[in-house]
Tab-separated table of C-alpha atoms in Angstrom:
chain	number	residue	atom	x	y	z
O	1	MET	CA	0.000	0.000	0.000
O	2	SER	CA	2.744	2.445	0.971
O	3	GLU	CA	4.429	2.037	-2.423
O	4	GLY	CA	1.176	2.556	-4.347
O	5	TYR	CA	0.982	-0.927	-5.886
O	6	SER	CA	-2.271	-2.048	-4.294
O	7	GLU	CA	-5.714	-0.674	-4.902
O	8	PRO	CA	-6.669	2.154	-2.491
O	9	ASP	CA	-8.725	-0.510	-0.708
O	10	PRO	CA	-6.297	-3.486	-0.585
O	11	ARG	CA	-9.195	-5.877	-0.077
O	12	ILE	CA	-9.873	-5.546	-3.818
O	13	ASP	CA	-6.468	-7.100	-4.533
O	14	LEU	CA	-6.623	-9.697	-1.763
O	15	SER	CA	-10.175	-10.739	-2.648
O	16	GLY	CA	-9.065	-11.574	-6.179
O	17	LYS	CA	-11.482	-9.045	-7.729
O	18	ASP	CA	-8.691	-7.152	-9.488
O	19	VAL	CA	-7.236	-10.337	-10.984
O	20	VAL	CA	-10.703	-11.502	-12.030
O	21	ARG	CA	-11.334	-8.161	-13.771
O	22	LYS	CA	-7.998	-8.374	-15.611
O	23	LEU	CA	-8.728	-11.943	-16.695
O	24	VAL	CA	-12.161	-10.960	-18.016
O	25	ILE	CA	-10.691	-7.989	-19.925
O	26	LEU	CA	-7.998	-10.146	-21.559
O	27	ALA	CA	-10.498	-12.876	-22.486
O	28	ARG	CA	-12.876	-10.319	-24.017
O	29	GLU	CA	-10.022	-8.668	-25.944
O	30	ALA	CA	-9.285	-12.125	-27.366
O	31	GLY	CA	-12.908	-12.365	-28.543
O	32	TYR	CA	-14.383	-14.572	-25.817
O	33	ARG	CA	-17.574	-13.883	-23.905
O	34	LEU	CA	-16.725	-14.018	-20.223
O	35	GLU	CA	-18.353	-12.427	-17.180
O	36	GLN	CA	-16.818	-12.006	-13.736
O	37	ASP	CA	-19.381	-14.454	-12.331
O	38	ASP	CA	-18.081	-17.100	-14.789
O	39	VAL	CA	-14.662	-17.124	-13.095
O	40	GLU	CA	-14.119	-19.792	-10.422
O	41	LYS	CA	-12.493	-18.188	-7.383
O	42	ASN	CA	-10.288	-20.346	-5.149
O	43	LEU	CA	-9.195	-17.719	-2.689
O	44	PHE	CA	-7.115	-17.901	0.466
O	45	ILE	CA	-8.997	-15.389	2.621
O	46	PRO	CA	-12.581	-16.226	3.682
O	47	ASP	CA	-15.368	-14.045	2.233
O	48	GLU	CA	-16.510	-12.851	5.666
O	49	PHE	CA	-13.169	-11.064	6.157
O	50	PHE	CA	-14.185	-8.604	3.425
O	51	GLU	CA	-17.272	-7.372	5.269
O	52	GLY	CA	-17.009	-4.146	7.255
O	53	SER	CA	-14.290	-1.509	7.144
O	54	VAL	CA	-10.673	-1.746	5.997
O	55	GLU	CA	-9.644	-1.501	9.662
O	56	ASP	CA	-11.915	-4.456	10.507
O	57	PHE	CA	-10.286	-6.394	7.676
O	58	PHE	CA	-6.739	-5.765	8.916
O	59	LYS	CA	-7.705	-6.877	12.424
O	60	ALA	CA	-9.407	-10.059	11.198
O	61	VAL	CA	-6.774	-11.058	8.657
O	62	LYS	CA	-4.090	-11.204	11.377
O	63	THR	CA	-5.804	-14.359	12.640
O	64	LEU	CA	-4.668	-16.095	9.425
O	65	ASP	CA	-0.997	-15.140	9.833
O	66	ASP	CA	0.241	-18.275	11.621
O	67	ASP	CA	-1.422	-20.718	9.208
O	68	PHE	CA	-0.326	-18.754	6.167
O	69	GLU	CA	3.252	-18.448	7.468
O	70	ASN	CA	3.356	-22.222	8.012
O	71	ARG	CA	2.191	-22.796	4.426
O	72	ARG	CA	4.700	-20.246	3.090
O	73	SER	CA	7.540	-21.808	5.062
O	74	GLU	CA	6.657	-25.298	3.763
O	75	ALA	CA	6.572	-23.956	0.203
O	76	GLN	CA	9.927	-22.226	0.663
O	77	SER	CA	11.452	-25.438	2.044
O	78	ALA	CA	10.342	-27.171	-1.138
O	79	ASN	CA	11.851	-24.332	-3.248
O	80	ARG	CA	8.390	-23.079	-4.238
O	81	HIS	CA	6.724	-19.646	-4.188
O	82	PHE	CA	3.083	-18.645	-3.833
O	83	ARG	CA	1.636	-16.767	-6.803
O	84	PHE	CA	-1.838	-15.437	-7.512
O	85	VAL	CA	-2.676	-17.179	-10.804
O	86	ALA	CA	-5.485	-16.547	-13.275
O	87	ARG	CA	-6.205	-19.257	-15.853
O	88	PHE	CA	-8.398	-19.165	-18.939
O	89	ASP	CA	-9.123	-21.606	-21.700
O	90	THR	CA	-12.151	-22.056	-23.931
O	91	GLU	CA	-13.834	-24.221	-21.282
O	92	SER	CA	-13.147	-22.449	-17.973
O	93	ALA	CA	-11.679	-19.518	-16.082
O	94	SER	CA	-10.252	-19.494	-12.563
O	95	VAL	CA	-8.254	-17.446	-10.084
O	96	SER	CA	-6.324	-19.015	-7.200
O	97	LEU	CA	-3.279	-18.806	-4.990
O	98	GLU	CA	-0.866	-21.479	-6.212
O	99	SER	CA	2.485	-22.839	-5.130
O	100	VAL	CA	4.801	-22.840	-8.158
O	101	SER	CA	8.160	-24.564	-8.598
O	102	ASN	CA	11.377	-22.899	-9.724
O	103	ASP	CA	10.863	-24.060	-13.337
O	104	HIS	CA	7.502	-22.257	-13.575
O	105	PRO	CA	7.432	-18.958	-15.529
O	106	PHE	CA	5.842	-17.198	-12.534
O	107	TYR	CA	8.442	-18.313	-9.990
O	108	ASN	CA	10.760	-15.286	-10.307
O	109	LEU	CA	7.941	-12.765	-10.393
O	110	GLU	CA	8.645	-9.864	-8.035
O	111	GLY	CA	7.337	-6.454	-7.097
O	112	SER	CA	4.394	-5.259	-9.132
O	113	ASN	CA	5.293	-7.241	-12.248
O	114	ASN	CA	2.798	-9.406	-14.070
O	115	VAL	CA	3.476	-12.435	-16.244
O	116	ILE	CA	1.245	-13.848	-18.951
O	117	SER	CA	1.897	-17.341	-20.261
O	118	LEU	CA	0.173	-18.137	-23.560
O	119	THR	CA	-0.206	-21.778	-24.488
O	120	THR	CA	-1.469	-22.515	-27.990
O	121	SER	CA	-1.471	-25.492	-30.319
O	122	ARG	CA	1.862	-24.274	-31.712
O	123	TYR	CA	3.286	-23.113	-28.384
O	124	HIS	CA	2.276	-25.979	-26.139
O	125	LYS	CA	5.589	-27.330	-24.879
O	126	HIS	CA	7.169	-23.859	-24.592
O	127	PRO	CA	4.476	-21.198	-24.023
O	128	ILE	CA	4.888	-17.572	-25.030
O	129	ILE	CA	5.830	-15.518	-21.951
O	130	ILE	CA	5.051	-11.801	-21.612
O	131	LYS	CA	6.411	-10.066	-18.524
O	132	GLY	CA	6.254	-6.462	-17.363
O	133	TYR	CA	5.048	-3.909	-14.861
O	134	GLY	CA	1.510	-4.425	-13.622
O	135	ALA	CA	1.036	-1.499	-11.247
O	136	GLY	CA	2.417	1.814	-10.117
O	137	ALA	CA	1.763	5.439	-10.929
O	138	GLU	CA	3.877	5.606	-14.107
O	139	VAL	CA	2.387	2.463	-15.643
O	140	THR	CA	-1.162	3.524	-14.758
O	141	ALA	CA	-0.612	7.015	-16.188
O	142	ALA	CA	0.831	5.561	-19.398
O	143	GLY	CA	-2.191	3.258	-19.728
O	144	VAL	CA	-4.657	6.102	-19.262
O	145	PHE	CA	-2.726	8.228	-21.781
O	146	ALA	CA	-2.719	5.343	-24.318
O	147	ASP	CA	-6.496	4.958	-23.861
O	148	ILE	CA	-7.024	8.693	-24.492
O	149	ILE	CA	-4.890	8.570	-27.661
O	150	SER	CA	-6.755	5.450	-28.817
O	151	ILE	CA	-10.139	7.127	-28.303
O	152	ALA	CA	-8.940	10.282	-30.084
O	153	ASN	CA	-7.781	8.222	-33.091
O	154	ILE	CA	-11.129	6.426	-33.400
O	155	ARG	CA	-13.112	9.570	-34.081
């Protein structure tokens, strides 16, 4: 939050809503019909934690710290990292917290970066990987500016 990478209300990020929205946008841009309600959500924080104020959330979420730290420590011992992963294919869409191994394209993800792995019939064994900034003031400003230019060029 202090570095400006999360949404103003961090519950939006931690609830998976932001990842779901991004997944829906990408699927629609690719020509698929997908609604947010179509995305299966396998989240790591119970729904009831998102009720009430942000302060209530921060108090409640502390009760998950010990369990989550145990899971993180086990993953680290196995040389794995947790990553918030969105998946889409023509049959289904999902968002979940996953433990990935060091040969996974998401393993070295850090900071506010995002990674997209595209698997196609031609790129099945070695997917196409796109990696770059996913948040921050400069990236957001550039995106808004690109949208304005795009709208201006349409008319």
